[in-house]
mmCIF file of C-alpha atoms in Angstrom:
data_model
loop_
_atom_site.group_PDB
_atom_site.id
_atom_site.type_symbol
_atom_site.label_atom_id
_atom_site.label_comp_id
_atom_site.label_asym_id
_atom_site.label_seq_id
_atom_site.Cartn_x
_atom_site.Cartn_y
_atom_site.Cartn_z
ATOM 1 C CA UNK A 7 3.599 6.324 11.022
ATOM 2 C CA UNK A 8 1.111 4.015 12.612
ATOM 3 C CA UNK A 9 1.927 5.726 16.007
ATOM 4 C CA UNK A 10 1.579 9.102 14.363
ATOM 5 C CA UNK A 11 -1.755 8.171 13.403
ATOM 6 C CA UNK A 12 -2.762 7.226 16.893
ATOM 7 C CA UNK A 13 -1.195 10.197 17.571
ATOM 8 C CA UNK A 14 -3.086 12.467 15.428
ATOM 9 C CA UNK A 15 -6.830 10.183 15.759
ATOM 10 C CA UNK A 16 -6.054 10.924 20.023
ATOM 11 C CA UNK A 17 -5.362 14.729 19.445
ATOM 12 C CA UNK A 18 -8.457 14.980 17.075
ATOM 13 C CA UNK A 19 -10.745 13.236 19.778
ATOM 14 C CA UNK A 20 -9.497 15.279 22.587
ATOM 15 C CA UNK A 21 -10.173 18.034 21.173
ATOM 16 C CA UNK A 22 -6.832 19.466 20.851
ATOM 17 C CA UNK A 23 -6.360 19.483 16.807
ATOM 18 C CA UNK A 24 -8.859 20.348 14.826
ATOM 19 C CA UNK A 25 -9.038 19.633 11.146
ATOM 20 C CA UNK A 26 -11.229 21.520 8.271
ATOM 21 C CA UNK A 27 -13.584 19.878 6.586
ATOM 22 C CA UNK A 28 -14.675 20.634 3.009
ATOM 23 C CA UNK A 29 -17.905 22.586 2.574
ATOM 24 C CA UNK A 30 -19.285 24.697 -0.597
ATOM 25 C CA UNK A 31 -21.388 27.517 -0.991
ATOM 26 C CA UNK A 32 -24.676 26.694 -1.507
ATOM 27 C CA UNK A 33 -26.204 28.108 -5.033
ATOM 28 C CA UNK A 34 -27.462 31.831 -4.998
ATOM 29 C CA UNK A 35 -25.284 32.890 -1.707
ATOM 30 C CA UNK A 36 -24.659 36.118 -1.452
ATOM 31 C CA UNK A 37 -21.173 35.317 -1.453
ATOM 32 C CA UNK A 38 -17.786 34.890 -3.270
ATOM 33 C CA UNK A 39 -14.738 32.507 -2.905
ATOM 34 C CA UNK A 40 -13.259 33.624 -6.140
ATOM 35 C CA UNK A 41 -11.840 37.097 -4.988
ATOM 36 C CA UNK A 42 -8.168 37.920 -4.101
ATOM 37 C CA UNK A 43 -8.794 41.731 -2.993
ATOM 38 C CA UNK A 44 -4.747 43.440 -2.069
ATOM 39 C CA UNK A 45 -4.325 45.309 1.390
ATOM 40 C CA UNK A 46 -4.210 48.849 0.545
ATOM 41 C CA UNK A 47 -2.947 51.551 3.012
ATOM 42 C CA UNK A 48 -5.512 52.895 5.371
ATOM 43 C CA UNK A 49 -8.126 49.947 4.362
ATOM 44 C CA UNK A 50 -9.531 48.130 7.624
ATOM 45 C CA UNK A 51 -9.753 44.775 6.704
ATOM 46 C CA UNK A 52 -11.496 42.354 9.308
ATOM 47 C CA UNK A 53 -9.478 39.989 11.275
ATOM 48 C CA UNK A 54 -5.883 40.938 12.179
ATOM 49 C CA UNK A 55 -5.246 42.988 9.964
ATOM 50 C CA UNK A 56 -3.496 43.277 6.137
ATOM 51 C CA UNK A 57 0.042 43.417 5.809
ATOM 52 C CA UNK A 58 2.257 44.379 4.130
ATOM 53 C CA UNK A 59 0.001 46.996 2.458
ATOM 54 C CA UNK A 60 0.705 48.614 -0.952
ATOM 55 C CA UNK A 61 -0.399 53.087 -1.148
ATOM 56 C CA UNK A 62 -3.431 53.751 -2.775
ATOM 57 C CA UNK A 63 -1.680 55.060 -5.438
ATOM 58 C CA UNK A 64 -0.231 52.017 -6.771
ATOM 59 C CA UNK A 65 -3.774 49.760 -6.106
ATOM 60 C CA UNK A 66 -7.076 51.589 -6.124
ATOM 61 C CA UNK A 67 -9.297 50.236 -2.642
ATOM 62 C CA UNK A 68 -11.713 47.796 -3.505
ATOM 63 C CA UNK A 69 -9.785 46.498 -6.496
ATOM 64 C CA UNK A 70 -8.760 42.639 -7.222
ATOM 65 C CA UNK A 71 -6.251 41.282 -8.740
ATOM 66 C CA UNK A 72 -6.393 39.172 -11.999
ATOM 67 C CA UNK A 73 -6.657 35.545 -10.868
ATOM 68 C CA UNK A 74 -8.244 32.688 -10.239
ATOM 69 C CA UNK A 75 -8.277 31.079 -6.914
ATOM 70 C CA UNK A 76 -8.819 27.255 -7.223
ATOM 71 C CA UNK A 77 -9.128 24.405 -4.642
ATOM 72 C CA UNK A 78 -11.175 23.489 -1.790
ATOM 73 C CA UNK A 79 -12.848 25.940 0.396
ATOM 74 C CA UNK A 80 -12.854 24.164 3.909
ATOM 75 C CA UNK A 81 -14.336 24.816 7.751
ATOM 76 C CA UNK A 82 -13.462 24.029 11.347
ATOM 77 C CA UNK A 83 -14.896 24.133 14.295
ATOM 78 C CA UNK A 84 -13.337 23.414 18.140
ATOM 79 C CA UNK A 85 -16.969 22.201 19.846
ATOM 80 C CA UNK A 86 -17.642 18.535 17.774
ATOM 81 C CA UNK A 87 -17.883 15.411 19.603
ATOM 82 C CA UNK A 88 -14.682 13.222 20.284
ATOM 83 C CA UNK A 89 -16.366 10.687 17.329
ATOM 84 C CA UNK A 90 -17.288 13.654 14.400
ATOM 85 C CA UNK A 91 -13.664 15.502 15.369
ATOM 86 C CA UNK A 92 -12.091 12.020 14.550
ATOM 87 C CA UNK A 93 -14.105 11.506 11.702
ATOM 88 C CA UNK A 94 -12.931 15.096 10.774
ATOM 89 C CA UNK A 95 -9.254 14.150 11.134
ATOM 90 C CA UNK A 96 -9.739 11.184 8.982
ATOM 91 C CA UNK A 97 -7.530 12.586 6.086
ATOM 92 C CA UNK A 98 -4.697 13.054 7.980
ATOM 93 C CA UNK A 99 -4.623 9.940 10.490
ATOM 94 C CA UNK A 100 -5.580 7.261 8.197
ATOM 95 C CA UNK A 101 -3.089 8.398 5.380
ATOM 96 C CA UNK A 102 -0.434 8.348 8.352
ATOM 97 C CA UNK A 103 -2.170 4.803 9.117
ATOM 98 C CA UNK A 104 -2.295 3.805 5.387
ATOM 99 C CA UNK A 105 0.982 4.358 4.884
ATOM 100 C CA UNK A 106 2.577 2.404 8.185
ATOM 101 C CA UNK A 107 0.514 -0.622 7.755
ATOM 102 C CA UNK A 108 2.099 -0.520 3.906
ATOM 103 C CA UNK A 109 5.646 -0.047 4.830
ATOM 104 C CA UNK A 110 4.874 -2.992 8.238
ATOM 105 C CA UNK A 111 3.309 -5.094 5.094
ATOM 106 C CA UNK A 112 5.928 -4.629 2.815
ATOM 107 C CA UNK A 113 9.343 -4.581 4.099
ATOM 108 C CA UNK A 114 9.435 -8.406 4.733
ATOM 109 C CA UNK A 115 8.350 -8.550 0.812
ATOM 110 C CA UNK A 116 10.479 -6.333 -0.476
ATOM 111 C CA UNK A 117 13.574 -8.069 1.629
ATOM 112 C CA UNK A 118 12.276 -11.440 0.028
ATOM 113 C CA UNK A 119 12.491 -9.497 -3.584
ATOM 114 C CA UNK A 120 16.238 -8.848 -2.746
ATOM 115 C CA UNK A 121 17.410 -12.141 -1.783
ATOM 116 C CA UNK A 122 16.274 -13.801 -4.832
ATOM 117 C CA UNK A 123 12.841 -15.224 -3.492
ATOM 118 C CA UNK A 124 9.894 -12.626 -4.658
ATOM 119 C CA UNK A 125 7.370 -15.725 -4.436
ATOM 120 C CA UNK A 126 8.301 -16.626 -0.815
ATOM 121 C CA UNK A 127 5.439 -17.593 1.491
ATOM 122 C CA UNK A 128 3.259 -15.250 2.513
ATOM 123 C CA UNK A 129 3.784 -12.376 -0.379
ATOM 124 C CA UNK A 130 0.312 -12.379 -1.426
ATOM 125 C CA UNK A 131 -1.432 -12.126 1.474
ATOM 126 C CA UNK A 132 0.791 -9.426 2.642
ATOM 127 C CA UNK A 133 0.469 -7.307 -0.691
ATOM 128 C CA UNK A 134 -3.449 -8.326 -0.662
ATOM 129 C CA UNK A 135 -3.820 -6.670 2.608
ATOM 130 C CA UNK A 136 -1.770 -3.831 1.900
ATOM 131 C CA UNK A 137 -4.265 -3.181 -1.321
ATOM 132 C CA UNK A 138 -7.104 -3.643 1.379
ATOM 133 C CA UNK A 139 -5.650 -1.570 3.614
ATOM 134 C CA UNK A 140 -4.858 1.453 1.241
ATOM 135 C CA UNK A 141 -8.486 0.969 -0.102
ATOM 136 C CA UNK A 142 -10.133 1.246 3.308
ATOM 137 C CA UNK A 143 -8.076 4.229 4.322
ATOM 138 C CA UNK A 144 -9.210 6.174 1.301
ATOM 139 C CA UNK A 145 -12.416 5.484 2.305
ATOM 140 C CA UNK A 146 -12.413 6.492 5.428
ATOM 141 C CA UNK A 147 -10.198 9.850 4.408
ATOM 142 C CA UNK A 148 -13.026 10.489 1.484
ATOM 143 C CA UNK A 149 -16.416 10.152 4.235
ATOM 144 C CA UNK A 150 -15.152 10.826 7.513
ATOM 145 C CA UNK A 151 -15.019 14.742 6.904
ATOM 146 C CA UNK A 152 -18.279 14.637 4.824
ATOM 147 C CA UNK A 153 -20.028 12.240 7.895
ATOM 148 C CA UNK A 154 -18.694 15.436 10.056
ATOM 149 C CA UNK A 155 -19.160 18.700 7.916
ATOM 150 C CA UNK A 156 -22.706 19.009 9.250
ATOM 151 C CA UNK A 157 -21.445 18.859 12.744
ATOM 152 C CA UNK A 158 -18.806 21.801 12.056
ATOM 153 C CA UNK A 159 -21.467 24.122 9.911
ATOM 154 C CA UNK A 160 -24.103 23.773 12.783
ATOM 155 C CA UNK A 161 -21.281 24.640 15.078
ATOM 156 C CA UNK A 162 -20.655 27.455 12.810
ATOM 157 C CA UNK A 163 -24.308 28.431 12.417
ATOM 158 C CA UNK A 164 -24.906 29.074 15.897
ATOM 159 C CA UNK A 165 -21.220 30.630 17.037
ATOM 160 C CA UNK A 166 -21.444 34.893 15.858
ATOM 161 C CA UNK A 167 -19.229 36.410 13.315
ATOM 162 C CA UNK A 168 -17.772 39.636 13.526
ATOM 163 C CA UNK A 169 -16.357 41.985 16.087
ATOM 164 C CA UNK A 170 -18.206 41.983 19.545
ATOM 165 C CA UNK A 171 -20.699 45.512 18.424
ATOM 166 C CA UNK A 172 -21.515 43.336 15.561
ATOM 167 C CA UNK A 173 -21.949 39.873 16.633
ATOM 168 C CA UNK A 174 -24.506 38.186 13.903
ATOM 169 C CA UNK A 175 -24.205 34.234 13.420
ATOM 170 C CA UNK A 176 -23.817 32.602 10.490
ATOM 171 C CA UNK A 177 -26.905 32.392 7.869
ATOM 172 C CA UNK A 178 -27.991 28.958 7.900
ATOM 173 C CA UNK A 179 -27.744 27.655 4.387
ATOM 174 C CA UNK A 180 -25.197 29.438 3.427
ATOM 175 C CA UNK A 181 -22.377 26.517 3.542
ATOM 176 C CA UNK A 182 -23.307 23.010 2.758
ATOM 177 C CA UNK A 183 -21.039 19.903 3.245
ATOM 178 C CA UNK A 184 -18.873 18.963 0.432
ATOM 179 C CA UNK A 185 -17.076 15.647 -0.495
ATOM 180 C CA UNK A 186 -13.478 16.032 -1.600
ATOM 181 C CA UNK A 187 -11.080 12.972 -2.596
ATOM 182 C CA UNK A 188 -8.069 12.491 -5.001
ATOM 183 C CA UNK A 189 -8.496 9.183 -7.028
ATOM 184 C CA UNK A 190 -4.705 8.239 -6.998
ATOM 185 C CA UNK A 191 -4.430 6.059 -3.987
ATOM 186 C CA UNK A 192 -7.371 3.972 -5.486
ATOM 187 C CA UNK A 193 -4.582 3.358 -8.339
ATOM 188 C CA UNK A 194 -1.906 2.369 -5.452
ATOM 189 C CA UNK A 195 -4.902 0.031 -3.843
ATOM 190 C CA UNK A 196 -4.889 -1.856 -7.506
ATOM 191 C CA UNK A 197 -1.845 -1.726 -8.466
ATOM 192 C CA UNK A 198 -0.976 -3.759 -4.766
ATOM 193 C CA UNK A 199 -3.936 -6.151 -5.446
ATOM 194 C CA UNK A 200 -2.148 -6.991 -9.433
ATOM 195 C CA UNK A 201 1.053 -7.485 -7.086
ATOM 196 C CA UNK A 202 -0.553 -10.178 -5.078
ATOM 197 C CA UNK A 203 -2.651 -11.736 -7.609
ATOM 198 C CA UNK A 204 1.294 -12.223 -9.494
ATOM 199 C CA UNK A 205 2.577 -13.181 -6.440
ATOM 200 C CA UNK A 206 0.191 -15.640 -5.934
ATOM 201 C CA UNK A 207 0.600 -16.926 -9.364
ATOM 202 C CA UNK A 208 4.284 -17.035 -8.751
ATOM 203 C CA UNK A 209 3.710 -19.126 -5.197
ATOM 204 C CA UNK A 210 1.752 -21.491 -7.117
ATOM 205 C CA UNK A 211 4.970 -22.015 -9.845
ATOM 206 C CA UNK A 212 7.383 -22.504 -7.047
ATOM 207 C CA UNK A 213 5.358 -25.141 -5.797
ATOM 208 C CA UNK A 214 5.163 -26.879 -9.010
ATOM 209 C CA UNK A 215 8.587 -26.540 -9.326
ATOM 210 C CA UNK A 216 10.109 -27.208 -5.725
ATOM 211 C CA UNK A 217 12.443 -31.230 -5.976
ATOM 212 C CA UNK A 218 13.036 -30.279 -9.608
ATOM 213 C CA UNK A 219 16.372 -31.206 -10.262
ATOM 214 C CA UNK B 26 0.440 -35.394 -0.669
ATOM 215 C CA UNK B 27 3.556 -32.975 -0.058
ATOM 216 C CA UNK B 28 6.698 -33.251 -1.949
ATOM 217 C CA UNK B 29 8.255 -35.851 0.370
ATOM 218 C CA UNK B 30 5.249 -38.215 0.410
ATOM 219 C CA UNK B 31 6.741 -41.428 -0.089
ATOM 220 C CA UNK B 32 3.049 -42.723 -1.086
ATOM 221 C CA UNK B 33 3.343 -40.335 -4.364
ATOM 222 C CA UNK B 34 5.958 -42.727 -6.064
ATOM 223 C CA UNK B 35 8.616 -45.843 -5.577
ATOM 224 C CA UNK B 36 11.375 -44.353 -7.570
ATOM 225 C CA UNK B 37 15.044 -44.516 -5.636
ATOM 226 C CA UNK B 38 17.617 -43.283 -7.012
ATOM 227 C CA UNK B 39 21.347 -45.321 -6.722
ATOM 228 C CA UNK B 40 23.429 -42.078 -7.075
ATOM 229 C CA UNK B 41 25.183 -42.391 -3.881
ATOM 230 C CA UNK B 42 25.839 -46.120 -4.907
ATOM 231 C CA UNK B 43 27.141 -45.099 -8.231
ATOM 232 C CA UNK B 44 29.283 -42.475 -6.400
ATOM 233 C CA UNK B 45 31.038 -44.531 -4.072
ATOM 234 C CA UNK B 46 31.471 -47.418 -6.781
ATOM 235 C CA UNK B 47 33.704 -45.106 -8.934
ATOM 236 C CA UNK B 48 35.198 -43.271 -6.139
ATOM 237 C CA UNK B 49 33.779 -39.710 -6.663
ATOM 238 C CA UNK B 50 32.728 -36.893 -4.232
ATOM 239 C CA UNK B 51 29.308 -34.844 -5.143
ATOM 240 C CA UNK B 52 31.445 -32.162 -5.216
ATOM 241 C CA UNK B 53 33.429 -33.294 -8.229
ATOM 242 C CA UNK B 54 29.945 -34.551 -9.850
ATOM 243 C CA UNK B 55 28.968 -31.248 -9.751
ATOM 244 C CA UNK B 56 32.169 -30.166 -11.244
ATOM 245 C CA UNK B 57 31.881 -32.151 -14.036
ATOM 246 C CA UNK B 58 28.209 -31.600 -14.691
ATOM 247 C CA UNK B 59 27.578 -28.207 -13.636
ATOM 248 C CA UNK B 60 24.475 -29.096 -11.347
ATOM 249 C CA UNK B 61 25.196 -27.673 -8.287
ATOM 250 C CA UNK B 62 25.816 -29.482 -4.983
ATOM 251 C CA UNK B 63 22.936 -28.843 -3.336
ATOM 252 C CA UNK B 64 20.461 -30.191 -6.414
ATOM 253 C CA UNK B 65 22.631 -33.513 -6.222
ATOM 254 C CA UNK B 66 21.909 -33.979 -2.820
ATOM 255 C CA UNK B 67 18.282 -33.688 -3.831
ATOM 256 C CA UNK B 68 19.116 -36.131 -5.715
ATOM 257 C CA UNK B 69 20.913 -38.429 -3.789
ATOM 258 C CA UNK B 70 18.485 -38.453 -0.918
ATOM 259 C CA UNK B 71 15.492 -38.797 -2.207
ATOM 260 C CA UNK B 72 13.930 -36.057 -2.403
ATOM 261 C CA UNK B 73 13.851 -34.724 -5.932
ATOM 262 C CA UNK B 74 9.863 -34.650 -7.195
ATOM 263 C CA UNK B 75 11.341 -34.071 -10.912
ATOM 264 C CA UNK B 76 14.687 -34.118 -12.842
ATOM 265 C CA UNK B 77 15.223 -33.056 -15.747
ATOM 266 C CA UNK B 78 16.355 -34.473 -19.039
ATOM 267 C CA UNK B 79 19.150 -32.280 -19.191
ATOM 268 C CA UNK B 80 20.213 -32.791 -15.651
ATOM 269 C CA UNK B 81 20.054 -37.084 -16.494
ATOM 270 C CA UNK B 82 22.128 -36.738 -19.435
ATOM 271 C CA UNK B 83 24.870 -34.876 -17.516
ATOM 272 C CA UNK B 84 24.928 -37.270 -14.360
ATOM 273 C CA UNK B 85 25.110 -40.099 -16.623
ATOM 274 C CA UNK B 86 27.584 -39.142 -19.055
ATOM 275 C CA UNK B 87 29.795 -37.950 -15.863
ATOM 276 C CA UNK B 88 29.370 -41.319 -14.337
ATOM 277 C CA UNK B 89 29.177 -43.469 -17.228
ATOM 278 C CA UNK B 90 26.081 -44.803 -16.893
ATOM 279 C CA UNK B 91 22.816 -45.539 -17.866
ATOM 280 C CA UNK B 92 19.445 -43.739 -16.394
ATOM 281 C CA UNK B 93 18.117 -47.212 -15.258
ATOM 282 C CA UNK B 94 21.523 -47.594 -13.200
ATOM 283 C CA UNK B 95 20.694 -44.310 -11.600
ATOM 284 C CA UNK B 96 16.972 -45.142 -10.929
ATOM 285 C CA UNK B 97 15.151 -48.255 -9.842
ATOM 286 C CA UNK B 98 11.611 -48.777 -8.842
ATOM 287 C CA UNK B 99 11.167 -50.482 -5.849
ATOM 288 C CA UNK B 100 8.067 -53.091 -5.269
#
C-alpha cells in the first residue's frame, strides 16, 4: 500500500493521473447541479452523445426525472504543477499511505496480542504513531485538494468550453473551491491513540509485575 | 535500579539448598505445588523481585519448611 501510494503521489506529479478536486457553485450562478434530464430520441446532447435513448413518446424533451442528486460536485484539470497535482491526489495516495504505515505499525502488535503478550515492548509507541499517522493523512487528504482547487478552476477559467464554432471559456466566478472530508478516520486516529495510552498503562503493570513469583 | 540490581535488596533464597537436602527435582516441586518450573527457577536463582504469599505457603508446605529456611538476609 505504501508503494501504491508512491505509486499514485509519482503518477499525480508527472502528470499522468489526474484527480478532481471538490469545487461548488458560487451563490446566484446561473447554473444547476441538481438536474438528472433522460436522453430522448433525436435530442443532441453535448459531449458524446446520450445513450441508450428512450422515444419521445414515453419522456417528453426537456423533462427530468424525480430525484435528487446528492454528493460532491468535483473538477480536474491536466495543466497544474507537479506540487498542486500532488496536492490534488492527496485523497487517494495518503489513504493508500495511511493505511500501509497502519498495517507496517501493527502487525508486530497484533502478533504480540496472539502470543499472549499485548503489553510487549514497544506497543505504544507503535499504536501512538499509527494514531499520528492516520491523523496526518486525513489532513493532508482534507487540504491538499482545497490548497489545489484554485489551480484547477484557473486552469478551467482560461481553457474554452464547447464545440470548436463555439469555443467560450469558463465564467470566472462561477466555481469556487470547496473543502470536502469524512470525519470517520479522525475516530480510527483516537481510537489508536486510547490503544496506546492502554498499552502503555499495561507496559507499566508488566514492569511492576516482572520477578513476581 | 533494574530488576536484577543486587543493590535493591540482600535477600537469598536457600531453595536449591532445601532441594538437594531432601532429594527433590524442581520439577517435582512444581508438581506438588503447582508453580510452574520456570517461576521456581526465578526463585532459585535469584532473581524473583516479589513472591507471593500464596506461592510461600505452597513451597513450604511441599518442603516442610519454614519461610526463614527458604530466605536469609545476607550482611
Amino acid at each position: 500500500m505504501i508503494a501504491g501510494a508512491l505509486v499514485i503521489g509519482g503518477l499525480a506529479v508527472a502528470g499522468t493521473v489526474t484527480v478532481p478536486v471538490p469545487v461548488v457553485l458560487s451563490s446566484g450562478v446561473p447554473a444547476t447541479t441538481e438536474l438528472v434530464v433522460p436522453c430522448i430520441d433525436g435530442e443532441i446532447v453535448p459531449g458524446e452523445g446520450c445513450a441508450p435513448s428512450a422515444p419521445s413518446s414515453l419522456m417528453p424533451v426537456g423533462s427530468t426525472l424525480p430525484v435528487h442528486r446528492d454528493g460532491v460536485l468535483r473538477a480536474a484539470s491536466g495543466d497544474l504543477a507537479p506540487g498542486l497535482a500532488l496536492l490534488a491526489a492527496a485523497p487517494v495516495w495518503a489513504a493508500l499511505l495511511a493505511a500501509g504505515v497502519v498495517l507496517v505499525l501493527l502487525v508486530p502488535v497484533l502478533r504480540a496480542t496472539a502470543t499472549g503478550r499485548p503489553a510487549r515492548l514497544g506497543s505504544p509507541h507503535a499504536l501512538g504513531a499509527a494514531a499520528v499517522s492516520v491523523a496526518v493523512c486525513w489532513l493532508l487528504s482534507a487540504a491538499g485538494p482545497r490548497l489545489a482547487a484554485p489551480a484547477v478552476i484557473d486552469a478551467l477559467v482560461s481553457a474554452p468550453l464547447g464545440g470548436a464554432s463555439q469555443a467560450v471559456p469558463l465564467p470566472e466566478g462561477w466555481l469556487v473551491p470547496a473543502l470536502h472530508h469524512t470525519w470517520w478516520p479522525l475516530l480510527v486516529a483516537a481510537l489508536l491513540a486510547a490503544l496506546a495510552s492502554a498499552a502503555r498503562r499495561g507496559e507499566r503493570l508488566a514492569a511492576d509485575s516482572a520477578g513476581l513469583v | 535500579m533494574t530488576a536484577d540490581d543486587p543493590a535493591q535488596h540482600r535477600i537469598v533464597c536457600r531453595l536449591e539448598a532445601l532441594l538437594v537436602g531432601r532429594g527433590l527435582t524442581l520439577v517435582q516441586l512444581s508438581a506438588a505445588t503447582g508453580i510452574t518450573v520456570a517461576n521456581l527457577s526465578v526463585l532459585k536463582n535469584d532473581r524473583a523481585r516479589a513472591v507471593r504469599f500464596s506461592t510461600l505457603t505452597a513451597v513450604c508446605d511441599a518442603l516442610g519448611c519454614q519461610p526463614g529456611d527458604l530466605f536469609t538476609v545476607t550482611a
